[in-house]
Amino acid sequence: MLSFTIMAITFGVVFLAELPDKTALAGLMLGTRYRASYVFAGVAAAFAVHVVLAVAAGSVLTLLPHRLVQALVGVLFLAGAAVLLLKKTDEEEEKIKAPADQSFWKVSGAGFMLILVAEFGDLTQIMTANLAARYDNPLSVGLGAVLALWAVAGIGILGGRTLMKYVPLRLITKVAACLMLALAGFSLYEALAP
């Protein structure tokens, strides 16, 4: 059953965690060189693959005892918040190998491969698995996560630098970390409550 509340929570957590990530910069760089729709098609497909994998992993966790899953999810959310708070915000932009021509398949393929490799095991993939385990609603979590990742990709491709002029990256990172701390607190409370 689709839950808009779970979708919104997932969207918020994943969106804020992904916005300061290097893949938004990679999308921005590809988007300035190639047709935005071609880049977005490849990037969106790669993110969809990652969300399916993350939701599947999180759904497997729901087979474990509830208290154990909540404790594990809480610890992983704490770790995610720590990663966001401790990571350097001035990451070097990755070098992107440009496709030889502007065809749909070359450009979207380059975007797909870049994101597929760069995002494997990324913080947002782990957070998506955590949310899938926490809420036991794979459809809502999956839709919220993929929409958040697509939104970040779209922002990155169409004008991430403009957004960063108005919203400091450090603020976005701190808000995402606070959301993860709150989710960690809820999960740990559920794990320890009598």
mmCIF file of C-alpha atoms in Angstrom:
data_model
loop_
_atom_site.group_PDB
_atom_site.id
_atom_site.type_symbol
_atom_site.label_atom_id
_atom_site.label_comp_id
_atom_site.label_asym_id
_atom_site.label_seq_id
_atom_site.Cartn_x
_atom_site.Cartn_y
_atom_site.Cartn_z
ATOM 1 C CA MET A 1 0.000 0.000 0.000
ATOM 2 C CA LEU A 2 1.369 3.400 -0.991
ATOM 3 C CA SER A 3 2.040 5.817 1.879
ATOM 4 C CA PHE A 4 2.605 9.459 0.971
ATOM 5 C CA THR A 5 4.031 10.103 4.447
ATOM 6 C CA ILE A 6 6.734 7.459 4.002
ATOM 7 C CA MET A 7 7.376 8.741 0.465
ATOM 8 C CA ALA A 8 7.786 12.294 1.784
ATOM 9 C CA ILE A 9 10.132 11.250 4.610
ATOM 10 C CA THR A 10 12.215 9.177 2.210
ATOM 11 C CA PHE A 11 12.261 11.965 -0.357
ATOM 12 C CA GLY A 12 13.442 14.505 2.230
ATOM 13 C CA VAL A 13 16.188 12.341 3.695
ATOM 14 C CA VAL A 14 17.531 11.118 0.350
ATOM 15 C CA PHE A 15 17.222 14.511 -1.358
ATOM 16 C CA LEU A 16 19.148 16.346 1.344
ATOM 17 C CA ALA A 17 21.783 13.610 1.616
ATOM 18 C CA GLU A 18 22.349 13.479 -2.165
ATOM 19 C CA LEU A 19 22.303 17.216 -2.896
ATOM 20 C CA PRO A 20 25.840 17.903 -1.617
ATOM 21 C CA ASP A 21 27.170 14.707 -3.206
ATOM 22 C CA LYS A 22 29.685 14.542 -6.061
ATOM 23 C CA THR A 23 27.110 13.050 -8.423
ATOM 24 C CA ALA A 24 25.169 16.328 -8.504
ATOM 25 C CA LEU A 25 28.401 17.968 -9.680
ATOM 26 C CA ALA A 26 28.961 15.201 -12.214
ATOM 27 C CA GLY A 27 25.439 15.716 -13.573
ATOM 28 C CA LEU A 28 26.086 19.438 -13.726
ATOM 29 C CA MET A 29 29.271 18.910 -15.732
ATOM 30 C CA LEU A 30 27.636 16.484 -18.154
ATOM 31 C CA GLY A 31 24.624 18.783 -18.474
ATOM 32 C CA THR A 32 26.792 21.723 -19.502
ATOM 33 C CA ARG A 33 28.447 19.677 -22.274
ATOM 34 C CA TYR A 34 25.576 17.620 -23.659
ATOM 35 C CA ARG A 35 21.846 17.718 -24.216
ATOM 36 C CA ALA A 36 20.251 17.732 -20.758
ATOM 37 C CA SER A 37 17.499 15.242 -21.636
ATOM 38 C CA TYR A 38 20.054 12.675 -22.830
ATOM 39 C CA VAL A 39 22.134 13.061 -19.686
ATOM 40 C CA PHE A 40 19.051 12.848 -17.458
ATOM 41 C CA ALA A 41 17.830 9.652 -19.158
ATOM 42 C CA GLY A 42 21.070 7.840 -18.370
ATOM 43 C CA VAL A 43 21.427 9.216 -14.865
ATOM 44 C CA ALA A 44 17.769 8.478 -14.021
ATOM 45 C CA ALA A 45 18.091 4.873 -15.203
ATOM 46 C CA ALA A 46 21.207 4.338 -13.069
ATOM 47 C CA PHE A 47 19.518 5.792 -9.994
ATOM 48 C CA ALA A 48 16.496 3.525 -10.569
ATOM 49 C CA VAL A 49 18.803 0.483 -10.575
ATOM 50 C CA HIS A 50 20.415 1.634 -7.324
ATOM 51 C CA VAL A 51 17.069 2.192 -5.613
ATOM 52 C CA VAL A 52 15.806 -1.264 -6.596
ATOM 53 C CA LEU A 53 18.971 -2.832 -5.135
ATOM 54 C CA ALA A 54 18.721 -0.753 -1.951
ATOM 55 C CA VAL A 55 15.024 -1.491 -1.393
ATOM 56 C CA ALA A 56 15.633 -5.197 -1.972
ATOM 57 C CA ALA A 57 18.436 -5.175 0.617
ATOM 58 C CA GLY A 58 16.266 -3.272 3.089
ATOM 59 C CA SER A 59 13.354 -5.634 2.528
ATOM 60 C CA VAL A 60 15.570 -8.600 3.398
ATOM 61 C CA LEU A 61 16.357 -6.897 6.717
ATOM 62 C CA THR A 62 12.657 -6.936 7.609
ATOM 63 C CA LEU A 63 12.904 -10.729 7.946
ATOM 64 C CA LEU A 64 15.027 -10.260 11.099
ATOM 65 C CA PRO A 65 13.500 -9.590 14.549
ATOM 66 C CA HIS A 66 11.982 -6.088 14.751
ATOM 67 C CA ARG A 67 14.101 -4.831 17.680
ATOM 68 C CA LEU A 68 17.321 -5.998 16.040
ATOM 69 C CA VAL A 69 16.398 -4.297 12.755
ATOM 70 C CA GLN A 70 15.492 -1.036 14.536
ATOM 71 C CA ALA A 71 18.790 -1.087 16.451
ATOM 72 C CA LEU A 72 20.734 -1.752 13.249
ATOM 73 C CA VAL A 73 18.841 0.947 11.353
ATOM 74 C CA GLY A 74 19.406 3.413 14.206
ATOM 75 C CA VAL A 75 23.142 2.751 14.255
ATOM 76 C CA LEU A 76 23.351 3.087 10.463
ATOM 77 C CA PHE A 77 21.445 6.389 10.545
ATOM 78 C CA LEU A 78 23.872 7.624 13.225
ATOM 79 C CA ALA A 79 26.771 6.579 11.006
ATOM 80 C CA GLY A 80 25.181 8.348 8.023
ATOM 81 C CA ALA A 81 24.765 11.542 10.045
ATOM 82 C CA ALA A 82 28.395 11.309 11.168
ATOM 83 C CA VAL A 83 29.560 10.853 7.566
ATOM 84 C CA LEU A 84 27.633 13.944 6.490
ATOM 85 C CA LEU A 85 28.905 16.050 9.382
ATOM 86 C CA LEU A 86 32.530 14.932 9.069
ATOM 87 C CA LYS A 87 32.952 14.862 5.288
ATOM 88 C CA LYS A 88 34.740 17.720 3.622
ATOM 89 C CA THR A 89 32.445 19.981 1.615
ATOM 90 C CA ASP A 90 35.090 20.990 -0.898
ATOM 91 C CA GLU A 91 35.382 17.605 -2.604
ATOM 92 C CA GLU A 92 37.357 17.505 -5.811
ATOM 93 C CA GLU A 93 35.181 17.203 -8.863
ATOM 94 C CA GLU A 94 35.668 13.894 -10.588
ATOM 95 C CA LYS A 95 36.995 13.899 -14.100
ATOM 96 C CA ILE A 96 34.317 12.857 -16.551
ATOM 97 C CA LYS A 97 35.322 11.210 -19.782
ATOM 98 C CA ALA A 98 33.278 12.812 -22.504
ATOM 99 C CA PRO A 99 31.504 10.622 -25.056
ATOM 100 C CA ALA A 100 32.928 10.974 -28.565
ATOM 101 C CA ASP A 101 29.658 12.189 -30.079
ATOM 102 C CA GLN A 102 26.310 13.651 -29.060
ATOM 103 C CA SER A 103 24.089 10.651 -29.844
ATOM 104 C CA PHE A 104 21.426 9.679 -27.317
ATOM 105 C CA TRP A 105 22.996 6.292 -26.604
ATOM 106 C CA LYS A 106 26.525 7.636 -26.133
ATOM 107 C CA VAL A 107 25.507 10.516 -23.868
ATOM 108 C CA SER A 108 22.913 8.622 -21.817
ATOM 109 C CA GLY A 109 25.277 5.630 -21.619
ATOM 110 C CA ALA A 110 28.041 7.854 -20.244
ATOM 111 C CA GLY A 111 25.661 9.284 -17.631
ATOM 112 C CA PHE A 112 24.361 5.820 -16.733
ATOM 113 C CA MET A 113 27.830 4.319 -16.275
ATOM 114 C CA LEU A 114 29.124 7.303 -14.313
ATOM 115 C CA ILE A 115 26.280 7.155 -11.783
ATOM 116 C CA LEU A 116 26.120 3.359 -11.687
ATOM 117 C CA VAL A 117 29.762 3.154 -10.638
ATOM 118 C CA ALA A 118 29.985 6.324 -8.523
ATOM 119 C CA GLU A 119 26.848 5.665 -6.470
ATOM 120 C CA PHE A 120 27.328 1.970 -5.710
ATOM 121 C CA GLY A 121 27.384 1.622 -1.917
ATOM 122 C CA ASP A 122 26.900 5.388 -1.561
ATOM 123 C CA LEU A 123 25.380 6.939 1.543
ATOM 124 C CA THR A 124 21.986 7.483 -0.116
ATOM 125 C CA GLN A 125 21.830 3.863 -1.246
ATOM 126 C CA ILE A 126 22.514 2.747 2.328
ATOM 127 C CA MET A 127 19.946 5.237 3.684
ATOM 128 C CA THR A 128 17.354 3.919 1.206
ATOM 129 C CA ALA A 129 17.979 0.368 2.419
ATOM 130 C CA ASN A 130 17.637 1.596 6.028
ATOM 131 C CA LEU A 131 14.343 3.319 5.267
ATOM 132 C CA ALA A 132 13.039 0.222 3.485
ATOM 133 C CA ALA A 133 13.904 -1.845 6.567
ATOM 134 C CA ARG A 134 12.441 0.714 8.967
ATOM 135 C CA TYR A 135 9.095 1.195 7.261
ATOM 136 C CA ASP A 136 8.600 -2.200 5.598
ATOM 137 C CA ASN A 137 6.945 -0.437 2.658
ATOM 138 C CA PRO A 138 9.245 -0.994 -0.326
ATOM 139 C CA LEU A 139 7.004 0.758 -2.864
ATOM 140 C CA SER A 140 6.709 4.006 -0.880
ATOM 141 C CA VAL A 141 10.392 4.052 0.039
ATOM 142 C CA GLY A 142 11.443 3.194 -3.509
ATOM 143 C CA LEU A 143 9.286 5.912 -5.079
ATOM 144 C CA GLY A 144 10.392 8.522 -2.540
ATOM 145 C CA ALA A 145 14.057 7.659 -3.038
ATOM 146 C CA VAL A 146 13.987 7.539 -6.836
ATOM 147 C CA LEU A 147 12.051 10.820 -7.042
ATOM 148 C CA ALA A 148 14.566 12.466 -4.702
ATOM 149 C CA LEU A 149 17.526 11.198 -6.704
ATOM 150 C CA TRP A 150 15.925 12.280 -9.972
ATOM 151 C CA ALA A 151 15.199 15.717 -8.490
ATOM 152 C CA VAL A 152 18.828 16.122 -7.439
ATOM 153 C CA ALA A 153 19.992 14.937 -10.863
ATOM 154 C CA GLY A 154 17.668 17.432 -12.547
ATOM 155 C CA ILE A 155 18.887 20.245 -10.330
ATOM 156 C CA GLY A 156 22.485 19.260 -10.972
ATOM 157 C CA ILE A 157 22.006 19.010 -14.713
ATOM 158 C CA LEU A 158 19.977 22.202 -15.097
ATOM 159 C CA GLY A 159 21.745 24.534 -12.747
ATOM 160 C CA GLY A 160 23.260 23.271 -9.529
ATOM 161 C CA ARG A 161 25.738 26.103 -9.359
ATOM 162 C CA THR A 162 22.943 28.659 -9.274
ATOM 163 C CA LEU A 163 21.259 26.876 -6.339
ATOM 164 C CA MET A 164 24.528 26.702 -4.427
ATOM 165 C CA LYS A 165 24.843 30.504 -4.724
ATOM 166 C CA TYR A 166 21.664 30.904 -2.672
ATOM 167 C CA VAL A 167 21.755 27.868 -0.364
ATOM 168 C CA PRO A 168 25.105 27.087 1.286
ATOM 169 C CA LEU A 169 26.234 23.490 0.856
ATOM 170 C CA ARG A 170 27.176 23.364 4.528
ATOM 171 C CA LEU A 171 23.564 24.204 5.520
ATOM 172 C CA ILE A 172 22.126 21.484 3.279
ATOM 173 C CA THR A 173 24.570 18.968 4.742
ATOM 174 C CA LYS A 174 23.705 19.930 8.341
ATOM 175 C CA VAL A 175 19.955 19.709 7.707
ATOM 176 C CA ALA A 176 20.391 16.236 6.176
ATOM 177 C CA ALA A 177 22.513 15.145 9.157
ATOM 178 C CA CYS A 178 19.883 16.432 11.611
ATOM 179 C CA LEU A 179 17.144 14.494 9.811
ATOM 180 C CA MET A 180 19.246 11.335 10.007
ATOM 181 C CA LEU A 181 19.931 11.923 13.714
ATOM 182 C CA ALA A 182 16.196 12.246 14.315
ATOM 183 C CA LEU A 183 15.504 9.023 12.417
ATOM 184 C CA ALA A 184 18.311 7.317 14.345
ATOM 185 C CA GLY A 185 16.728 8.449 17.604
ATOM 186 C CA PHE A 186 13.306 7.114 16.625
ATOM 187 C CA SER A 187 14.770 3.795 15.499
ATOM 188 C CA LEU A 188 16.886 3.335 18.636
ATOM 189 C CA TYR A 189 13.933 4.289 20.838
ATOM 190 C CA GLU A 190 11.800 1.606 19.142
ATOM 191 C CA ALA A 191 14.609 -0.912 19.577
ATOM 192 C CA LEU A 192 15.022 -0.189 23.291
ATOM 193 C CA ALA A 193 11.475 0.655 24.362
ATOM 194 C CA PRO A 194 9.779 -1.983 26.535
#
